[in-house]
XYZ file of C-alpha atoms in Angstrom:
566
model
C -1.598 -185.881 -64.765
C 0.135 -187.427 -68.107
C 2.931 -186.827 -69.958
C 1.609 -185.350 -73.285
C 1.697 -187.341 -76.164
C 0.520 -185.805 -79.487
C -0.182 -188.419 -81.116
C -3.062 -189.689 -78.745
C -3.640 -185.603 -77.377
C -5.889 -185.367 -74.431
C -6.678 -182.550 -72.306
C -9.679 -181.289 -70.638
C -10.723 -177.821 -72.434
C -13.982 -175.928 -72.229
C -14.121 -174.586 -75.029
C -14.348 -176.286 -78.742
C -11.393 -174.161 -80.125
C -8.760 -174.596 -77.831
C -8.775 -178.073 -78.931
C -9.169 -176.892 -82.586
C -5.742 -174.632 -82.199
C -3.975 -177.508 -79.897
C -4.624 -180.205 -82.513
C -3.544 -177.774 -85.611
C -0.665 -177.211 -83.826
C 0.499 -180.325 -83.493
C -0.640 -181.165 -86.767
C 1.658 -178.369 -88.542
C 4.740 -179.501 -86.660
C 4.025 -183.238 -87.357
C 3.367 -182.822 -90.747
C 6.772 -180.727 -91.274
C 8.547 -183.555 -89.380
C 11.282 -184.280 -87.330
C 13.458 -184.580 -90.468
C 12.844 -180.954 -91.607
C 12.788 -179.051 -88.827
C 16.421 -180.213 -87.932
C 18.026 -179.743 -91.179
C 16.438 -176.303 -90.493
C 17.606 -175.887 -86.986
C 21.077 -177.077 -88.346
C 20.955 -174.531 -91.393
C 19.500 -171.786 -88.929
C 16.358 -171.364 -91.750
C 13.766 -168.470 -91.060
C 10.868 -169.969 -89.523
C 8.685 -168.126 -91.945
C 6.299 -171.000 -92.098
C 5.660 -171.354 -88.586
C 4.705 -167.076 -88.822
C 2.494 -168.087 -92.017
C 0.931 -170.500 -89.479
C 0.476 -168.175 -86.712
C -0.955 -165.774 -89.155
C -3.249 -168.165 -91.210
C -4.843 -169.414 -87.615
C -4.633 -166.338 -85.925
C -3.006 -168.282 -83.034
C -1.328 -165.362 -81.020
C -4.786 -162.892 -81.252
C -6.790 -166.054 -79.591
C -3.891 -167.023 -76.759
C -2.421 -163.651 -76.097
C -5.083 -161.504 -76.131
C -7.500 -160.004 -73.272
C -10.865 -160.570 -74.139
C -11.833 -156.570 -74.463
C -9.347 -155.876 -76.641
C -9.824 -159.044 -79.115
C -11.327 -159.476 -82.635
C -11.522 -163.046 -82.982
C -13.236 -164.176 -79.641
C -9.693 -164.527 -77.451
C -8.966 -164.289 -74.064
C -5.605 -164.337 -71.754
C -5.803 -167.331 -70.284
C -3.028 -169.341 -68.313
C -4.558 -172.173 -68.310
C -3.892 -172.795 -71.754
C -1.691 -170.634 -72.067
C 0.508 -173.237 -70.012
C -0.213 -176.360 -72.099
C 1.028 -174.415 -75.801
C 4.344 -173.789 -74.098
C 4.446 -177.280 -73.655
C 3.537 -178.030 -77.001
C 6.037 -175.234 -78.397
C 8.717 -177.024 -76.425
C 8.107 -180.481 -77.601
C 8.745 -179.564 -80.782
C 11.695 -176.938 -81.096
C 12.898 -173.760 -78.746
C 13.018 -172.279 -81.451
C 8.992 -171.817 -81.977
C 8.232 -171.625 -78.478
C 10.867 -168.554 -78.588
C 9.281 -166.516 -80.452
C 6.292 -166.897 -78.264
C 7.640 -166.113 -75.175
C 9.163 -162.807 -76.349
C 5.966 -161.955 -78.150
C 4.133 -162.548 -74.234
C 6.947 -160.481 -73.006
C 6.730 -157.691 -75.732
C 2.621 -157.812 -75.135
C 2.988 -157.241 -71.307
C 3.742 -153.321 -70.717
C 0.938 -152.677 -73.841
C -1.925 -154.775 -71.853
C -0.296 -153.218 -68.371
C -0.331 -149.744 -69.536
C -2.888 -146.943 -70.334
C -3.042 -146.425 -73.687
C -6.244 -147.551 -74.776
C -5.322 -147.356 -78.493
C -1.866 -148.953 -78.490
C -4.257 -151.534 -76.988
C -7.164 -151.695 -79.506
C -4.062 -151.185 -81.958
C -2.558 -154.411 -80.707
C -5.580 -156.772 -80.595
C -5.701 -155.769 -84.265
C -2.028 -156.507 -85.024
C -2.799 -159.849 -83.604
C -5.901 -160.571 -85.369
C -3.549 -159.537 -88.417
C -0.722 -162.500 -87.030
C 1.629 -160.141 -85.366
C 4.099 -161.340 -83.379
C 6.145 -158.880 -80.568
C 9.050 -157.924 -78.801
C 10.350 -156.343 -75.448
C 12.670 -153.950 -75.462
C 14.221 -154.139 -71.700
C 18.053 -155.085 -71.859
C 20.968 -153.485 -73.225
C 24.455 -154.499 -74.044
C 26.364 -152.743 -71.322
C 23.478 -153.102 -68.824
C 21.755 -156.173 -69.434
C 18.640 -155.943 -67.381
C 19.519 -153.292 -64.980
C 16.579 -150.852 -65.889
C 18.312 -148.311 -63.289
C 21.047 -147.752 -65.747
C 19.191 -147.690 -69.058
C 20.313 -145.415 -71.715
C 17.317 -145.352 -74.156
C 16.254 -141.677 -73.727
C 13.264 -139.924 -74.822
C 14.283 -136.171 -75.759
C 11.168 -133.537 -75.573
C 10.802 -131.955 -79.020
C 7.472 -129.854 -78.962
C 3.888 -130.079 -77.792
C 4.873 -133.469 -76.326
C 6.551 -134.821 -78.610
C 9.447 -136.920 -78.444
C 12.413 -138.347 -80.044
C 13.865 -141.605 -79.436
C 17.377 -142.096 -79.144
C 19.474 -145.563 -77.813
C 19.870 -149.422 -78.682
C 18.466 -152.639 -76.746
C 20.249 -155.640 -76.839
C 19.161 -159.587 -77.146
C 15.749 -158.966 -78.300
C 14.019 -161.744 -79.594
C 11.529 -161.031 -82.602
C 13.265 -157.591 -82.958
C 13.638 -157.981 -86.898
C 9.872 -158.681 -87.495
C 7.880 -157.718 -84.603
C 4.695 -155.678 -85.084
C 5.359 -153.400 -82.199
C 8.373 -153.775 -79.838
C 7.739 -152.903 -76.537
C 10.896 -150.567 -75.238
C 11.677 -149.395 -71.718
C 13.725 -145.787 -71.024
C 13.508 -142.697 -69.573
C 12.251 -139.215 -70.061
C 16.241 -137.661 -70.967
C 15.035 -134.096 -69.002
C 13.559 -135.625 -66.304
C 14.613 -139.128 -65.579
C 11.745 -140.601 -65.277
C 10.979 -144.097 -66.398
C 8.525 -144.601 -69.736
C 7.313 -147.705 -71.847
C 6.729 -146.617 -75.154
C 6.107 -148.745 -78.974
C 7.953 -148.530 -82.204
C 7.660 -150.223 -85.394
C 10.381 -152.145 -86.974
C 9.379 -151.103 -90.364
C 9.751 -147.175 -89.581
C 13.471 -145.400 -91.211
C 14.540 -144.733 -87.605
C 14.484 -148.179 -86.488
C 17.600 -149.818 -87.029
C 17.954 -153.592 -86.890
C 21.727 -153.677 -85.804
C 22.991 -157.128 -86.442
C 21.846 -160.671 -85.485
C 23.079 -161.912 -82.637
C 24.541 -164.987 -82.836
C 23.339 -167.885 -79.950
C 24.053 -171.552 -79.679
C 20.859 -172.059 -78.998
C 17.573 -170.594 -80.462
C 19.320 -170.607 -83.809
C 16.730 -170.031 -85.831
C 15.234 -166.948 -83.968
C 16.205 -163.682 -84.740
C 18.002 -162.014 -81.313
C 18.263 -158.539 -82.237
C 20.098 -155.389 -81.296
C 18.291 -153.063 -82.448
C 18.460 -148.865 -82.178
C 16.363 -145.917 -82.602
C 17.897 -142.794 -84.268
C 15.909 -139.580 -83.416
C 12.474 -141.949 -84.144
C 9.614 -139.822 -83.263
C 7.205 -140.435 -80.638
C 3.918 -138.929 -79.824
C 1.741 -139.283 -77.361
C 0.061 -142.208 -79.123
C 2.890 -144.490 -78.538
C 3.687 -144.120 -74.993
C 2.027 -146.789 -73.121
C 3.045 -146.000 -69.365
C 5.545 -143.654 -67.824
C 6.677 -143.899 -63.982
C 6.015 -146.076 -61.683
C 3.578 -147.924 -63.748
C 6.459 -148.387 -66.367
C 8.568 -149.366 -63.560
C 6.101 -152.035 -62.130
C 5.001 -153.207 -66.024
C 8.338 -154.235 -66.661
C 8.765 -155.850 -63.458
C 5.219 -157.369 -63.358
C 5.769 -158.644 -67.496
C 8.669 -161.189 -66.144
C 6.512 -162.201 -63.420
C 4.174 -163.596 -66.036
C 7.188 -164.450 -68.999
C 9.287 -166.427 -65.956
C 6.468 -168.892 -65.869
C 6.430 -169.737 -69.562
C 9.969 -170.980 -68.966
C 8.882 -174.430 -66.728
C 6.088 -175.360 -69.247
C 8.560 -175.335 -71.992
C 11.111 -177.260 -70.095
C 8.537 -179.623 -70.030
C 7.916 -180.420 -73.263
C 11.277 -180.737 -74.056
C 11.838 -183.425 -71.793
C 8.950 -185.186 -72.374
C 10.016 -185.615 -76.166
C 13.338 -186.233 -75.210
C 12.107 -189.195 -72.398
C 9.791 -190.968 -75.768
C 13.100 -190.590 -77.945
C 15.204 -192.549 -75.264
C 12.707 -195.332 -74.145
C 12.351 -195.899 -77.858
C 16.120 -196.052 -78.764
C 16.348 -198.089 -75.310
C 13.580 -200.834 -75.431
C 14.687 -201.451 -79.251
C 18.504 -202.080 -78.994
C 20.271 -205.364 -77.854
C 23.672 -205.150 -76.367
C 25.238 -208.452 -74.667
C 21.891 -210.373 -75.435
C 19.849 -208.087 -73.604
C 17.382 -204.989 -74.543
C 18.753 -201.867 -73.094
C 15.629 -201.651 -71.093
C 16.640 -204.722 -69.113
C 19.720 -203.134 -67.406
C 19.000 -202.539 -63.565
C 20.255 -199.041 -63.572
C 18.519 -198.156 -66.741
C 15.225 -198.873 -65.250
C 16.624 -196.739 -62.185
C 17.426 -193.748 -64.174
C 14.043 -193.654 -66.365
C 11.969 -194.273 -63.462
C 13.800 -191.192 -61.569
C 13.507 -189.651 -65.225
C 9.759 -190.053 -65.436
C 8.607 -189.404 -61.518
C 11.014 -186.046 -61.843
C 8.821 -185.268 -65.242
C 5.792 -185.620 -63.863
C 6.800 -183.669 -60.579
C 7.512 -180.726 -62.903
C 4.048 -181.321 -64.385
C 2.471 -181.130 -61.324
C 4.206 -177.901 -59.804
C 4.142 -175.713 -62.739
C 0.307 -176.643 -63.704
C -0.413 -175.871 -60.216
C 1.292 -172.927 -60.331
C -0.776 -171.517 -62.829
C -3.656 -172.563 -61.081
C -2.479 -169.707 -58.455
C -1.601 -167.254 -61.224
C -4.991 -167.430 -62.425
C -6.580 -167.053 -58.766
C -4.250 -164.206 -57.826
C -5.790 -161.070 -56.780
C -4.922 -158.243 -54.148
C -5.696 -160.171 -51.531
C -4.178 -163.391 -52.614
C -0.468 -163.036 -54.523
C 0.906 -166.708 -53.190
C 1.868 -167.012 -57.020
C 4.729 -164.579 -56.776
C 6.630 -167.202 -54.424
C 5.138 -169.991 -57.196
C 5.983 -168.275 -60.219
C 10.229 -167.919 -59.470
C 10.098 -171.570 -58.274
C 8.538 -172.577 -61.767
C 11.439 -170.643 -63.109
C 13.997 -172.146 -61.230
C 13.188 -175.331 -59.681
C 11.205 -176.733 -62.877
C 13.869 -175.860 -65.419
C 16.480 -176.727 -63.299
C 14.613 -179.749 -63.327
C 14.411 -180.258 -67.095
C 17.998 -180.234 -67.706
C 17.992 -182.994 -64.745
C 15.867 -185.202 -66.594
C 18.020 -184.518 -70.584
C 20.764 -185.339 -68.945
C 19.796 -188.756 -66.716
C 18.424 -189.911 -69.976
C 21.354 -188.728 -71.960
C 23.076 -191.596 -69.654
C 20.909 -194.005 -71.276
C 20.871 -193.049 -75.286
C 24.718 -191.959 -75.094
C 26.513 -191.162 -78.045
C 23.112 -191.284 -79.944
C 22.344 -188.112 -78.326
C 24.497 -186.391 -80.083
C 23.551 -187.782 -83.586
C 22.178 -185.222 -86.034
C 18.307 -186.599 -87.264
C 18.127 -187.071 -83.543
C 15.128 -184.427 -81.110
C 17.654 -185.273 -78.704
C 20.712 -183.267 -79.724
C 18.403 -180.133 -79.879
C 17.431 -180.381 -76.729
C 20.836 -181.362 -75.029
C 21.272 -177.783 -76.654
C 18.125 -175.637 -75.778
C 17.066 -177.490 -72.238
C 19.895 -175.598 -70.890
C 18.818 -171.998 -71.997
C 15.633 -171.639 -70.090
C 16.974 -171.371 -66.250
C 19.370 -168.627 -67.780
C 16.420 -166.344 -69.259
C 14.280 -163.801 -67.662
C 16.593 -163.617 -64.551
C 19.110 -166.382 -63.369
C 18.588 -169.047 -60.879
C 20.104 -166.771 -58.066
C 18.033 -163.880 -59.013
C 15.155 -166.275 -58.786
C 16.406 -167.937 -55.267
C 16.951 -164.232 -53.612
C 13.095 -163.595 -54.421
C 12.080 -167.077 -52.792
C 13.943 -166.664 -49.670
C 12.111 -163.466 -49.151
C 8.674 -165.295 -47.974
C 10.221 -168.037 -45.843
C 9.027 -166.364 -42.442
C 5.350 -165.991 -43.757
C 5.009 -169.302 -45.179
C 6.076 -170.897 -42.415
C 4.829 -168.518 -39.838
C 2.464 -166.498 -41.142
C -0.589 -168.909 -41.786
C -4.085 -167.677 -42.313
C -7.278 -168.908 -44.284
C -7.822 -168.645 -47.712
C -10.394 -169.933 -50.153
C -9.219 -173.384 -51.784
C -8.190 -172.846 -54.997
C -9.074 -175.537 -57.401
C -8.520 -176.587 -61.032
C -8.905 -173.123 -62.476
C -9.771 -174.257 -66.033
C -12.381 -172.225 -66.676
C -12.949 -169.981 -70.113
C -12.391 -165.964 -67.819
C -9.996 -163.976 -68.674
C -6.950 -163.509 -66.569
C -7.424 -159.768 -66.206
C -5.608 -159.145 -62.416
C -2.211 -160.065 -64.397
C -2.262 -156.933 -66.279
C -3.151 -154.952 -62.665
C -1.335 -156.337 -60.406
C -0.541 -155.345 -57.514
C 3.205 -154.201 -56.741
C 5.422 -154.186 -53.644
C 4.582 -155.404 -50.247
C 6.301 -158.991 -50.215
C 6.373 -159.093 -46.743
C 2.711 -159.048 -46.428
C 1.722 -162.077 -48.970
C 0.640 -164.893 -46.397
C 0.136 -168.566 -47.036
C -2.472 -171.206 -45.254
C -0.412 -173.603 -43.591
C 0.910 -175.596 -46.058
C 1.064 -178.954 -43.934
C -2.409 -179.154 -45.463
C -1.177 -180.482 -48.358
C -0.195 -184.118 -46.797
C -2.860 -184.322 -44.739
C -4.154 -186.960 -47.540
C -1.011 -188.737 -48.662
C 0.343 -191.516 -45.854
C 3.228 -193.255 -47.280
C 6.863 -194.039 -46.029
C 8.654 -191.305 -48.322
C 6.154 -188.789 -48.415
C 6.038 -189.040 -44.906
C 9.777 -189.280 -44.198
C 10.109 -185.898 -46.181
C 7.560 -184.177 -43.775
C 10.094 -184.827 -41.002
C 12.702 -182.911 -43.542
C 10.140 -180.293 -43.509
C 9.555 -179.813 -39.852
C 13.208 -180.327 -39.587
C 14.166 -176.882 -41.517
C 11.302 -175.447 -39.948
C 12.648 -176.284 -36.295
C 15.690 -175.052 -37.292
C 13.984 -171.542 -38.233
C 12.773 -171.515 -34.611
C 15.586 -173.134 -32.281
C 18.898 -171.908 -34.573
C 17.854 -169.756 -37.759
C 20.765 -167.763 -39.621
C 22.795 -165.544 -37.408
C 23.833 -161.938 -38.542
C 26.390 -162.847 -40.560
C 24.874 -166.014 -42.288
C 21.882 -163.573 -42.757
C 24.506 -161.225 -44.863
C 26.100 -163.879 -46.466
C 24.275 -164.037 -49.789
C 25.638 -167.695 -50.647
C 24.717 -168.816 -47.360
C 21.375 -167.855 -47.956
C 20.916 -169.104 -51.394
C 22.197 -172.829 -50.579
C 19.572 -172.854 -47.622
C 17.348 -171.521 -49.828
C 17.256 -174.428 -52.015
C 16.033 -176.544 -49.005
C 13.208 -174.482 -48.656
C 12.509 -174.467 -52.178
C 12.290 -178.334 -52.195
C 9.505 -177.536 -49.584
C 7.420 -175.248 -51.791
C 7.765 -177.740 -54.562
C 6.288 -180.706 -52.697
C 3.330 -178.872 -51.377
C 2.244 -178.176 -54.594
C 2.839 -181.330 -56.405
C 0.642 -182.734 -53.564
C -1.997 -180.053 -54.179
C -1.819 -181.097 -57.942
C -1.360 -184.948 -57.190
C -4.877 -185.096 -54.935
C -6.168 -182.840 -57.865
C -5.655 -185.023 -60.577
C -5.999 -188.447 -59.105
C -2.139 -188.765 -59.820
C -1.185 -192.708 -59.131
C -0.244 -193.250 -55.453
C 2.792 -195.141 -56.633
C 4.382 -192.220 -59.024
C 3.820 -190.289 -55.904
C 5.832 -192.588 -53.691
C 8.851 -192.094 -56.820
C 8.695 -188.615 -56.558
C 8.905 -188.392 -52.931
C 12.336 -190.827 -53.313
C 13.858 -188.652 -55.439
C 12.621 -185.526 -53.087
C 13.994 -186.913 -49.583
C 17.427 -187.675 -51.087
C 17.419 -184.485 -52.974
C 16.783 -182.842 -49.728
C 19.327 -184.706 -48.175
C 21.916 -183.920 -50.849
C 21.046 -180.031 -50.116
C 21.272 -180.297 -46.135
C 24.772 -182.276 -46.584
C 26.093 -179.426 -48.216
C 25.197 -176.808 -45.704
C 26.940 -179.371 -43.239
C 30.285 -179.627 -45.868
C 30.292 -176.621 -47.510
C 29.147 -173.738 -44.815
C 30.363 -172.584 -41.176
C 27.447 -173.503 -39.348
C 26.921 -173.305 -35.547
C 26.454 -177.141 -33.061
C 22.894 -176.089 -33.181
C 22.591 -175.745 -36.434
C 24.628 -178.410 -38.052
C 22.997 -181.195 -35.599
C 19.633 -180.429 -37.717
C 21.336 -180.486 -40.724
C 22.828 -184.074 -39.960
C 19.332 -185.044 -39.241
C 17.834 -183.759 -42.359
C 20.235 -186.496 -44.115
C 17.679 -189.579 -44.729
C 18.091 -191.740 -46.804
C 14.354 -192.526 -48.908
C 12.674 -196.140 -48.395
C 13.070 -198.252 -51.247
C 9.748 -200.470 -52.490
C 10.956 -202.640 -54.979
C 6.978 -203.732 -55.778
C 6.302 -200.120 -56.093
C 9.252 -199.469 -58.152
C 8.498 -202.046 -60.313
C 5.279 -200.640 -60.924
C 6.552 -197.183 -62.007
C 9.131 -198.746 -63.755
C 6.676 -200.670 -66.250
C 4.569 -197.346 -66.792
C 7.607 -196.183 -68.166
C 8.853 -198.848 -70.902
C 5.217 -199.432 -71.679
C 5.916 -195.483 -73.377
C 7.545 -197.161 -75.647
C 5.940 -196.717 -79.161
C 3.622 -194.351 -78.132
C 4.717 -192.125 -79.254
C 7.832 -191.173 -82.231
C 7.730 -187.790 -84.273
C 6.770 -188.442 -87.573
C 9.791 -187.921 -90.482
C-alpha cells in the first residue's frame, strides 16, 4: 500500500467514476493552490467554492448516498468512502469537516424509518446538500441521557420543537440537520429533521475553534418549530441505537483523515529537508534525520494499513460478524493518535519552518491534533476496546476470510445494524495473521503478544485493578498495540506491502510495546506475578542497518514527488 500522491493518483476502483470524482477532486484543490487556501484558512473565508464544487459534481449524492434512495447512480460505500477522507485531509480539515458532519447528520435519516425524509434526502443531495447532526449540547455535551431538546405534543401528532444543540458543524447551511431529543410528555428518545432556512430555526452564534476555522460550528435553537409526522425519522430505541450506531460509522472517518494530513505534511518535510544545506551537508544526510523519517514513514504506512483494513471489516459486517466494532474505536484512537505522532517527529526535522505561514505544515501542526478529540475521546474509545479482550483472545471460532472488499455493493448492514451484545462478538484466532511473516521484529513482538496473553491466564487484573478505570486503560493500550498489528499484517499480505517496511513497522511496534509495559511496571501497583511479565514484555527491537537503509532511501527518494501547486 502507498502513500497517496496526487500528482501521480493511483488506486484500484471498479467503477469509471470514482476515478472521475477522485481526480476532480484533486484537481479543484490543486488548481486553487496551496497559496489560496491558506490566506483563506488564515482569513477564516467561507468555503463557498468548495460547496459550489460539491454542488456542480454532485459529490455528496454519489459518496453518501444508499443506492435505493439515489438519483445520480450512488451508493454508500466505505471503500471509497475511506480514500476521499484521505484526500479531504491532504488538503485542509477544513473541507474534510464539513464532510464528516454531513456523514454524521446523514446517519439517523438512512438508520431511521421514514421513507420520505429518505427519498427527501437523496434529492437534497442530488441538489448538493450538505448536513448536520444535532447530538450535543452546551451543558451536556454528548450525554444523550440528559438532553434538553424536547418535543411538546400540540394536536393530531403534532409537535413543537423547543431547545439548542451545541458545536454543530454545517449548522448555518445544512439542508436538513439531523437533531436528537425526547418526547417532553413521555421521555422517550426521538430523531427528528429541521431546516435551517425555516423562522424557528435560530442560528445562535459561531463558535469560535482554533482549528476548523473556516467551518461554521454552530449553536443553533429551535423556538416552538413545528414538527409533523413527516419529519420524525426514529423515536425509541431505534433513535437511541441511530445515534449510537452514526458514530460508529463517523469515528472511522477520523483515521483516514489523519492520514492525509500526514502524508502531505511527510512530502512538505522531505522536500524542505533533502533541499537545505546546513554545515556542508543536506539535511537529509543527518543520522537521526534519516531515523526520524524512516520511523515517520513505516508509522504512516502502518496507519494505512490498519484503517484500510478496517474498512474492509466495516464493509463485511453483518449480524453474525461485528469484529469491526473493536476495529472501528482503534481507527479512532490508535490511527489518529498516530497522526499527530508522525506531525510532530517530522516537525523535529522542518523546525521553525513549521510554523511559517505559506507553509501545509502549520495547518496541520493545528488540525492533526483535533481528530482524536472528536466523536468521543481517546478514553471513551479505550473503555470500548477493553471490553472484547476475553473474546479475542479466548473466544476463537471460524469465520469466512474477509478479503479486499472493493467491490461496487452498497454498504446497506451499516444503516441496520445490529445493537448490544458486545460480549458475544468473537474473533478467529488472530495468531493467523503471522503465520506468513518470519522476521526478527515481527517475531519478537509475537512473544509481546503471548506475553500479555499469559498474563491474562497466570495473573490477569485483580478486583481492584479491574475497578480501577486508569489501570485498565494503560493496559489497555497494550492490547490495543495487539489489535493494530494483526491487522496491518492482514493488510500487509493483502497488498504485497515490502517485507522491509514491514520489518520498520514492527521496530517501532516492539519498542512501543515496550514503552507501554514499562509504564504499568513504573506507574501502577502491580502484583510479583504480574510485574515479572511486564519486565519481560520490555524488548528492545533488532536493528538491520541493510534493511534500514533500504526504508530509509524509499523515503528521500519522495522527494519531488510530490509539492502542492501555488
Amino acid at each position: 500500500m502507498e502513500l497517496l500522491n496526487p500528482k501521480k493518483y493511483e488506486r484500484r476502483h471498479n467503477d469509471e467514476k470514482t476515478r472521475e470524482l477522485a481526480l476532480k477532486t484533486i484537481d479543484f484543490f490543486e488548481s486553487k493552490g496551496l497559496k489560496q487556501i491558506k490566506e483563506d484558512d488564515q482569513a477564516m473565508v467561507w468555503y463557498q467554492d468548495f460547496l459550489d464544487f460539491i454542488k456542480k459534481e454532485q459529490l455528496f449524492a454519489h459518496f453518501l448516498t444508499p443506492a435505493k434512495y439515489s438519483c445520480v447512480g450512488g451508493r454508500w460505500d466505505m471503500y471509497r468512502i475511506s480514500e476521499f477522507n484521505e484526500i479531504l485531509g491532504f488538503y485542509g480539515l477544513c473541507y474534510w469537516y464539513c464532510w464528516q458532519v454531513s456523514i454524521l447528520g446523514l446517519g439517523p435519516i438512512w438508520m431511521g424509518q421514514n421513507e420520505e425524509v429518505k427519498t427527501r434526502t437523496g434529492e437534497l443531495l442530488a441538489k448538493g446538500g450538505v448536513f448536520a447532526f444535532g447530538l450535543s449540547e452546551q451543558a451536556h455535551g454528548a450525554d444523550l441521557y440528559s438532553s434538553e431538546m424536547k418535543l411538546k405534543p400540540v394536536d393530531d401528532g403534532n409537535y413543537l420543537a423547543e431547545g439548542e444543540k451545541y458545536y454543530i458543524g454545517n449548522g448555518n447551511c445544512a439542508a436538513l440537520v439531523s437533531t436528537f431529543g425526547k418526547f417532553a410528555d413521555t421521555g422517550e428518545y426521538v430523531f427528528f429533521v429541521v431546516d435551517p432556512e425555516q423562522q424557528q430555526y435560530q442560528c445562535v452564534k459561531k463558535i469560535d475553534t482554533s482549528g476548523v476555522r473556516q467551518a461554521y460550528v454552530a449553536q443553533y435553537a429551535l423556538n416552538d418549530y413545528p414538527i409533523s409526522k413527516k419529519d420524525i425519522v426514529s423515536t425509541g430505541k431505534l433513535a437511541w441505537d441511530s445515534s449510537l450506531n452514526t458514530i460508529n460509522v463517523g469515528k472511522f472517518e477520523l483515521g483516514c483523515a489523519s492520514i492525509g494530513i500526514a502524508t502531505h505534511c511527510l512530502y512538505e518535510a522531505v522536500n524542505h529537508a533533502a533541499s537545505r544545506n546546513l554545515y556542508g551537508k543536506y539535511v537529509t544526510d543527518f543520522p537521526h534525520v534519516q531515523r526520524i523519517f524512516t520511523e515517520s514513514y513505516a508509522r504512516l504506512i502502518a496507519m494505512k494499513l490498519f484503517a484500510f483494513r478496517a474498512a474492509d471489516y466495516m464493509r463485511a459486517a453483518s449480524d453474525e460478524d461485528r469484529r469491526y466494532l473493536l476495529f472501528n474505536p482503534v481507527v479512532k484512537m490508535k490511527v489518529t493518535g498516530q497522526g499527530e505522532t508522525v506531525v510532530r517527529l517530522l516537525h523535529e526535522i522542518v523546525a521553525a519552518k513549521g510554523f511559517e505561514q505559506d507553509t501545509y505544515f502549520e495547518m496541520a501542526l493545528r488540525d492533526i491534533g483535533m481528530l482524536p478529540k472528536l466523536e468521543g475521546t481517546e478514553h471513551v474509545n479505550m473503555a470500548l476496546i477493553i471490553k472484547f479482550v476475553k473474546n479475542y483472545f479466548f473466544g476463537a471460532v471460524d469465520y469466512p476470510e474477509v478479503g479486499r472488499m472493493d467491490g461496487t455493493d452498497d454498504d446497506s448492514y451499516l444503516f441496520n445494524q445490529k445493537t448490544g451484545g458486545l460480549s458475544s462478538i468473537c474473533f478467529p484466532d488472530y495468531g493467523l495473521a503471522y503465520q506468513s511473516f518470519d522476521s526478527e521484529n515481527v517475531n519478537m513482538f509475537r512473544e509481546q503478544v503471548e506475553l500479555f496473553r499469559n498474563l491474562l491466564v497466570t495473573a490477569p487484573p485483580n478486583e481492584g485493578q479491574a475497578r480501577d478505570i486508569d489501570y485498565m486503560l494503560a493496559a489497555g493500550e497494550l492490547f490495543t498495540l495487539i489489535v493494530y498489528g494483526q491487522l496491518i499484517l492482514e493488510n500487509s499480505a493483502i497488498y504485497n506491502t515490502d517485507a522491509d517496511v514491514i520489518e520498520q513497522i514492527f521496530s517501532f511496534m516492539v519498542r512501543d510495546f515496550s514503552e507501554y509495559s514499562l509504564r504499568m511496571v513504573l506507574n501502577y501497583e502491580n502484583s510479583p506475578a504480574q510485574q515479572e511479565i511486564f519486565r519481560q514484555m520490555i524488548k528492545k527491537p533488532v536493528r538491520d542497518e541493510e534493511c534500514f537503509a533500504r526504508v530509509w532511501r524509499k523515503v528521500y527518494d519522495l522527494r519531488g514527488q510530490y509539492t502542492m501547486n501555488d
